Short mmCIF file of C-alpha atoms and ligand atoms in Angstrom, two decimals:
data_model
loop_
_atom_site.label_atom_id
_atom_site.label_comp_id
_atom_site.label_asym_id
_atom_site.label_seq_id
_atom_site.Cartn_x
_atom_site.Cartn_y
_atom_site.Cartn_z
CA MET A 1 103.89 101.23 75.83
CA SER A 2 105.79 103.79 76.81
CA ASN A 3 109.49 103.41 79.05
CA PHE A 4 110.19 107.09 78.63
CA LYS A 5 110.89 108.43 82.40
CA PRO A 6 112.28 111.28 82.93
CA LYS A 7 115.18 112.42 85.16
CA ARG A 8 114.52 111.92 88.57
CA VAL A 9 113.80 115.08 90.84
CA SER A 10 115.23 115.38 94.26
CA GLY A 11 113.47 115.58 97.20
CA ALA A 12 113.51 119.54 97.76
CA ASP A 13 113.15 120.15 94.54
CA LEU A 14 109.74 117.72 94.19
CA ALA A 15 108.70 119.55 97.39
CA ALA A 16 108.78 122.80 96.48
CA GLN A 17 107.11 121.92 92.91
CA ILE A 18 104.18 120.86 94.29
CA SER A 19 103.84 123.43 97.68
CA ASP A 20 100.81 124.90 95.63
CA ALA A 21 98.98 121.56 95.60
CA THR A 22 99.65 120.40 99.01
CA ARG A 23 98.97 123.75 100.51
CA ASN A 24 96.90 122.55 102.46
CA THR A 25 97.57 118.56 102.95
CA PRO A 26 98.53 117.83 106.84
CA ALA A 27 102.28 116.19 107.01
CA ALA A 28 101.99 111.92 107.76
CA VAL A 29 103.71 112.84 110.21
CA VAL A 30 103.51 116.32 112.68
CA THR A 31 107.07 116.50 113.84
CA HIS A 32 107.87 117.54 110.32
CA ILE A 33 106.24 120.33 109.47
CA ARG A 34 106.82 121.45 113.56
CA PRO A 35 110.14 124.13 113.27
CA GLU A 36 112.21 123.03 115.78
CA PRO A 37 110.35 122.40 119.59
CA PRO A 38 112.48 123.93 121.86
CA PRO A 39 114.67 121.81 123.79
CA ALA A 40 113.25 120.57 127.17
CA SER A 41 114.57 121.77 129.55
CA PRO A 42 117.34 119.59 131.32
CA VAL A 43 116.65 119.99 134.37
CA VAL A 44 114.43 117.22 135.69
CA GLU A 45 111.02 119.11 136.92
CA ALA A 46 109.33 117.25 139.74
CA ALA A 47 105.51 116.12 138.14
CA ASN A 48 103.72 118.74 140.75
CA THR A 49 100.35 119.33 139.34
CA GLN A 50 97.78 117.46 138.98
CA VAL A 51 95.52 117.04 135.83
CA ASN A 52 92.26 116.08 135.55
CA PHE A 53 89.07 116.57 133.60
CA LYS A 54 85.64 115.19 132.82
CA VAL A 55 85.18 112.70 130.16
CA THR A 56 82.75 110.54 128.97
CA ALA A 57 82.77 107.47 130.66
CA ALA A 58 82.73 105.41 126.96
CA PHE A 59 86.11 107.86 126.05
CA ALA A 60 87.13 107.14 129.92
CA ASP A 61 87.34 103.10 128.98
CA LEU A 62 89.13 103.69 126.47
CA ILE A 63 91.86 106.10 128.46
CA ALA A 64 91.91 103.69 130.57
CA GLU A 65 92.65 100.60 128.29
CA GLU A 66 95.43 102.49 126.42
CA ALA A 67 97.42 103.55 129.94
CA THR A 68 97.35 100.11 130.80
CA LYS A 69 99.41 99.20 127.91
CA ALA A 70 101.80 102.90 127.81
CA GLY A 71 102.21 102.25 131.58
CA SER A 72 100.30 105.41 133.15
CA THR A 73 98.13 107.89 131.56
CA ARG A 74 101.05 110.49 132.50
CA ARG A 75 103.08 108.50 129.71
CA PHE A 76 100.20 107.96 127.95
CA PHE A 77 99.38 111.69 127.32
CA ALA A 78 103.24 112.75 126.89
CA ARG A 79 103.98 110.12 124.26
CA LEU A 80 100.92 111.00 122.54
CA MET A 81 102.06 114.18 122.72
CA ARG A 82 105.86 113.86 121.62
CA ASP A 83 104.45 111.82 119.25
CA ALA A 84 102.49 114.36 117.52
CA GLY A 85 105.43 116.46 117.63
CA TYR A 86 105.07 118.63 121.01
CA ALA A 87 107.81 118.84 123.15
CA VAL A 88 106.93 117.30 126.15
CA PRO A 89 109.32 117.62 128.80
CA GLU A 90 111.82 113.32 129.30
CA ALA A 91 110.41 113.19 133.65
CA ASP A 92 106.58 113.01 131.54
CA VAL A 93 107.38 110.63 128.86
CA ASN A 94 109.64 107.90 130.92
CA PRO A 95 108.49 109.06 134.74
CA PRO A 96 110.93 107.70 137.03
CA GLU A 97 109.66 104.31 138.14
CA GLY A 98 108.18 103.02 141.12
CA ARG A 99 108.14 105.36 143.32
CA ARG A 100 104.25 105.13 143.94
CA ARG A 101 102.45 106.29 147.30
CA GLY A 102 102.16 103.68 149.51
CA ARG A 103 104.78 102.00 148.80
CA LYS A 104 106.04 100.05 152.02
CA GLY A 105 109.42 99.67 153.26
CA GLY A 106 111.79 101.02 151.16
CA MET B 1 121.06 100.22 82.99
CA ASP B 2 117.70 101.95 82.73
CA MET B 3 115.94 103.11 86.23
CA GLY B 4 113.25 101.11 87.79
CA ASN B 5 110.23 101.96 87.69
CA ILE B 6 108.45 103.35 90.74
CA LEU B 7 104.87 102.89 91.33
CA THR B 8 102.77 103.81 94.31
CA VAL B 9 99.76 102.80 95.27
CA ALA B 10 97.50 105.41 96.98
CA SER B 11 94.27 105.75 98.07
CA GLY B 12 92.88 108.92 100.82
CA LYS B 13 90.41 105.15 101.53
CA GLY B 14 91.62 104.18 104.95
CA GLY B 15 90.90 99.82 104.87
CA CYS B 16 91.14 99.62 101.12
CA ALA B 17 93.92 96.94 100.77
CA LYS B 18 96.68 99.07 99.88
CA THR B 19 99.19 97.46 101.93
CA THR B 20 97.81 94.04 100.99
CA THR B 21 98.00 94.79 96.82
CA VAL B 22 101.68 95.73 97.59
CA MET B 23 102.17 91.92 99.83
CA ILE B 24 100.76 90.56 96.40
CA LEU B 25 102.52 92.78 94.33
CA ALA B 26 106.07 92.31 95.48
CA ALA B 27 106.33 88.41 96.36
CA ASN B 28 104.64 88.02 92.85
CA LEU B 29 107.33 90.05 90.59
CA ALA B 30 110.02 88.83 93.05
CA ALA B 31 108.67 85.45 91.89
CA GLN B 32 108.90 86.44 88.60
CA GLY B 33 112.71 87.05 88.81
CA PHE B 34 112.17 90.68 89.15
CA LYS B 35 114.44 92.60 91.92
CA VAL B 36 111.55 94.42 94.72
CA ALA B 37 112.13 97.30 96.33
CA VAL B 38 109.40 99.03 98.72
CA VAL B 39 109.19 101.66 100.57
CA ASP B 40 106.71 102.09 103.98
CA ALA B 41 106.03 105.31 103.53
CA ASP B 42 102.47 105.07 106.46
CA ARG B 43 103.27 106.45 109.87
CA ASN B 44 101.40 102.67 110.57
CA GLN B 45 104.26 100.10 109.64
CA SER B 46 101.90 97.27 108.76
CA PHE B 47 104.16 96.71 105.73
CA ALA B 48 106.95 96.83 107.27
CA GLY B 49 106.60 95.24 110.36
CA TRP B 50 105.02 92.75 108.24
CA HIS B 51 108.12 92.30 106.35
CA ALA B 52 110.34 91.54 109.22
CA ALA B 53 107.85 89.67 111.62
CA ALA B 54 106.22 86.95 109.24
CA TYR B 55 106.86 87.30 105.70
CA GLU B 56 107.93 84.63 103.58
CA GLY B 57 109.01 84.32 100.30
CA PRO B 58 111.29 85.10 97.48
CA PRO B 59 113.27 88.25 98.86
CA LEU B 60 112.36 92.05 99.08
CA THR B 61 114.56 94.89 100.01
CA CYS B 62 112.30 96.89 102.48
CA ARG B 63 112.02 99.94 103.45
CA SER B 64 110.63 102.29 105.76
CA GLU B 65 110.35 106.07 105.08
CA VAL B 66 107.86 108.79 106.22
CA ASP B 67 108.92 112.46 105.76
CA HIS B 68 107.97 113.95 102.41
CA ILE B 69 110.94 115.47 101.11
CA LYS B 70 113.30 111.78 102.20
CA VAL B 71 111.27 109.00 100.82
CA VAL B 72 111.72 110.79 96.92
CA ASP B 73 115.47 110.73 97.31
CA LEU B 74 115.32 106.82 99.25
CA ALA B 75 112.78 105.80 96.03
CA ALA B 76 114.95 107.00 93.20
CA GLU B 77 117.97 105.58 94.92
CA LEU B 78 116.63 102.19 95.11
CA ALA B 79 114.91 103.03 91.58
CA GLU B 80 118.74 103.01 90.33
CA ASP B 81 119.16 98.88 91.33
CA HIS B 82 115.54 97.50 91.57
CA ASP B 83 113.58 97.04 88.59
CA VAL B 84 110.51 98.30 90.35
CA VAL B 85 109.79 100.32 93.89
CA LEU B 86 106.68 99.58 95.57
CA VAL B 87 104.97 102.49 97.70
CA ASP B 88 102.62 101.79 100.10
CA THR B 89 101.16 105.23 101.31
CA ALA B 90 98.82 105.95 104.86
CA GLY B 91 95.08 105.80 103.78
CA PHE B 92 94.56 109.82 104.00
CA GLU B 93 95.28 112.39 102.36
CA ASN B 94 99.30 113.36 104.03
CA LEU B 95 101.78 115.35 102.65
CA THR B 96 104.07 111.97 102.11
CA ALA B 97 101.85 110.36 99.77
CA ALA B 98 101.58 113.39 97.74
CA SER B 99 105.39 113.07 97.23
CA ALA B 100 105.21 109.95 96.54
CA ILE B 101 102.12 110.27 93.86
CA GLY B 102 104.31 112.98 92.77
CA MET B 103 107.05 111.27 91.91
CA ALA B 104 105.71 107.68 90.60
CA ASP B 105 106.30 106.46 86.96
CA HIS B 106 102.84 105.21 88.02
CA VAL B 107 100.28 105.54 90.30
CA LEU B 108 97.60 102.48 91.46
CA ILE B 109 94.91 103.04 92.89
CA PRO B 110 93.07 99.95 95.14
CA CYS B 111 89.15 100.62 95.10
CA MET B 112 86.43 98.34 97.15
CA PRO B 113 82.87 98.19 96.51
CA ASP B 114 81.30 100.05 98.25
CA ARG B 115 80.38 104.42 97.84
CA GLY B 116 83.33 105.68 100.19
CA SER B 117 86.04 104.22 98.14
CA VAL B 118 84.09 105.64 95.18
CA LEU B 119 84.73 108.86 96.30
CA GLU B 120 88.09 108.65 97.59
CA THR B 121 89.05 106.65 94.48
CA MET B 122 87.48 109.44 92.72
CA ARG B 123 89.42 111.94 94.93
CA THR B 124 92.70 110.80 94.43
CA SER B 125 92.75 110.53 90.64
CA GLN B 126 91.85 114.50 90.91
CA GLN B 127 94.89 115.16 93.24
CA VAL B 128 97.18 112.87 90.68
CA GLY B 129 96.26 115.23 87.92
CA SER B 130 96.73 117.92 90.34
CA LEU B 131 99.90 116.52 91.57
CA SER B 132 101.13 116.13 88.03
CA LYS B 133 100.43 119.66 86.83
CA ALA B 134 102.32 120.54 89.45
CA ALA B 135 105.70 118.51 88.99
CA ARG B 136 104.67 119.65 85.12
CA ARG B 137 104.61 115.59 83.95
CA SER B 138 102.09 113.42 82.77
CA ILE B 139 101.44 111.26 86.11
CA PRO B 140 99.38 107.83 84.96
CA TYR B 141 97.24 106.36 87.22
CA SER B 142 95.20 102.79 87.31
CA VAL B 143 92.74 102.01 89.65
CA VAL B 144 92.30 97.98 90.54
CA LEU B 145 89.01 96.74 91.34
CA THR B 146 90.07 94.81 95.40
CA ARG B 147 87.32 92.46 97.10
CA TRP B 148 85.22 91.75 94.92
CA LYS B 149 82.54 89.93 93.98
CA PRO B 150 81.56 88.99 90.46
CA ARG B 151 78.30 89.97 90.69
CA GLY B 152 78.01 91.71 93.55
CA LEU B 153 75.01 94.88 93.58
CA SER B 154 77.27 97.36 95.35
CA GLU B 155 80.38 96.29 92.85
CA ARG B 156 77.44 97.16 89.58
CA ALA B 157 77.16 100.64 91.97
CA THR B 158 80.46 100.52 92.11
CA LEU B 159 81.03 100.72 88.27
CA GLU B 160 78.59 102.50 87.60
CA SER B 161 79.69 105.56 89.58
CA LEU B 162 83.50 105.56 88.54
CA GLN B 163 82.32 105.09 84.30
CA GLU B 164 80.50 108.17 85.50
CA GLU B 165 83.99 110.03 86.27
CA LYS B 166 85.08 108.46 83.18
CA ILE B 167 87.65 105.95 84.97
CA SER B 168 87.96 102.34 83.45
CA PRO B 169 89.54 99.95 86.09
CA LEU B 170 91.74 97.88 85.29
CA GLN B 171 89.92 94.54 83.45
CA GLN B 172 91.86 92.34 86.20
CA SER B 173 90.19 92.57 90.20
CA PHE B 174 91.27 90.90 93.83
CA GLY B 175 88.49 88.97 94.81
CA ASP B 176 87.45 89.30 97.88
CA LEU B 177 89.41 85.88 99.26
CA ALA B 178 90.08 84.76 102.50
CA ASP B 179 93.76 84.32 101.44
CA PHE B 180 94.41 87.70 101.13
CA ALA B 181 93.84 87.85 104.87
CA LYS B 182 95.61 84.91 105.88
CA MET B 183 99.20 86.10 104.13
CA SER B 184 98.43 88.77 106.35
CA PHE B 185 99.20 86.39 109.24
CA SER B 186 100.78 83.74 107.44
CA GLY B 187 103.54 85.72 106.08
CA MET B 188 103.02 83.02 102.57
CA VAL B 189 101.86 85.42 100.01
CA PRO B 190 100.26 83.35 96.67
CA ILE B 191 101.90 83.01 93.82
CA SER B 192 100.04 80.15 92.35
CA GLY B 193 96.26 78.65 92.59
CA LYS B 194 93.82 81.77 92.24
CA VAL B 195 95.18 85.13 94.27
CA GLY B 196 98.31 83.70 92.19
CA GLN B 197 96.64 84.11 88.88
CA GLN B 198 94.72 87.46 89.74
CA ALA B 199 98.29 88.38 90.88
CA SER B 200 99.30 87.53 87.65
CA SER B 201 97.49 88.70 85.35
CA LEU B 202 96.95 92.54 87.03
CA ILE B 203 100.99 92.17 86.77
CA ALA B 204 101.26 91.55 83.02
CA GLU B 205 98.19 94.55 82.85
CA LEU B 206 100.38 96.66 84.50
CA VAL B 207 103.37 95.52 82.34
CA ALA B 208 101.13 96.38 79.22
CA LYS B 209 100.72 100.03 80.33
CA GLY B 210 104.02 100.90 80.88
CA ALA B 211 104.38 100.57 84.91
CA ILE B 212 106.00 97.72 85.54
CA PRO B 213 109.69 97.34 82.83
CA ASN B 214 108.47 94.01 80.06
CA THR B 215 110.87 91.81 81.84
CA PRO B 216 113.36 91.94 85.13
CA ALA B 217 117.23 93.57 84.37
CA ARG B 218 118.31 93.20 87.46
CA GLY B 219 117.41 89.48 89.15
CA VAL B 220 116.00 89.25 92.67
CA ALA B 221 116.76 91.81 95.73
CA ALA B 222 120.15 90.34 97.17
N1 LIG C 301 90.81 91.06 98.02
C1 LIG C 301 91.04 91.22 99.42
N2 LIG C 301 90.09 90.20 100.41
C2 LIG C 301 89.74 89.93 102.48
N3 LIG C 301 90.00 90.78 102.18
C3 LIG C 301 91.35 91.45 101.52
C4 LIG C 301 91.24 91.23 100.58
N4 LIG C 301 92.46 92.66 100.36
C5 LIG C 301 92.15 92.92 101.88
N5 LIG C 301 91.88 92.18 102.63
C6 LIG C 301 91.69 92.90 103.99
O1 LIG C 301 91.03 94.34 104.14
C7 LIG C 301 92.22 94.11 105.19
C8 LIG C 301 93.18 95.50 105.38
O2 LIG C 301 93.36 95.72 104.01
P1 LIG C 301 94.99 96.45 103.75
O3 LIG C 301 95.17 96.12 105.09
O4 LIG C 301 95.97 95.88 102.57
O5 LIG C 301 94.25 98.21 103.57
P2 LIG C 301 95.60 99.83 103.69
O6 LIG C 301 94.88 99.97 102.52
O7 LIG C 301 96.70 99.51 103.28
O8 LIG C 301 94.61 99.86 104.97
P3 LIG C 301 95.37 101.37 105.76
O9 LIG C 301 95.02 102.63 104.83
O10 LIG C 301 95.22 101.26 106.91
O11 LIG C 301 96.88 100.80 105.49
C9 LIG C 301 92.94 93.24 105.93
O12 LIG C 301 92.53 92.72 107.14
C10 LIG C 301 93.45 92.81 104.17
O13 LIG C 301 93.56 91.90 105.05
MG1 LIG C 302 98.01 99.81 104.91
#
């Protein structure tokens, strides 16, 4: 049995030591290997662009299910991409609430 | 005081019982009087979530860190005042898991009785080898058989494939038992009975390999 433990290296040193061996290894969280994303524009841009595309019925069901959990399809994709490290405008991640077309009164 | 041991649980195979192994070892080591810390380095946070919401047992330190640099510094810091630092990693080859292997005093690779699990066990053991070379120090590893049925056919095929690769798993395996899944809900980790016995004898084997200190030096986590 050996209880010999060499002095521990710092995270930065270890990352440098193993950088060749991990050249093709993906990050656990994408954010950490991307260069800093440019700061999102502080001006809240209005949502004025429609996105739609054809998918298989099964994928559409999956999106619908996840979108329900996230609050909306827009929010779902926005969160997913922000979590993956992309600079998603805040307005898409947290859209202003309750301004649905066709809402009566107000 | 001597530094505690960092024991990383890793495999490129998703769902091969990494987190379950960490739960069992953490609670059983703590029950034996070891001061135990767990670093959850998987972004799915299944250990940390379970620890916060369900765990009922002797106290453990639980921290989350998925950054591949910070995880090394955190584990080193925890090893200064814990006997054992267990690191749970994500079930795919990723930088944070590579760091967790690169910093480990010992790597534990759980292997279920199926072909995919065997392939990932081999791949992970090769990864330990290349990281060990890169870090210029030896990083020992052990394979623990999980969800194991003593006389199953796929179990036999799994053993044969491992033997072909000159991998000899630890003597003690974790059986395929409902108690393992139950504790993920109840938060109560068996420290006696069948599961508790399997855990104790696995711990004894890991102690014999130097992966875990002989005796607790610090008393339980606050
Ligand atoms: N020995 C066992 N007997 C029965 N069920 C088990 C056993 N070990 C693990 N399981 C069950 O297998 C499933 C996967 O286990 P676990 O979450 O520990 O795997 P993992 O390797 O951490 O997965 P991931 O790669 O997603 O992190 C869980 O539902 C767990 O309860
Ligand atoms: Mg897990």
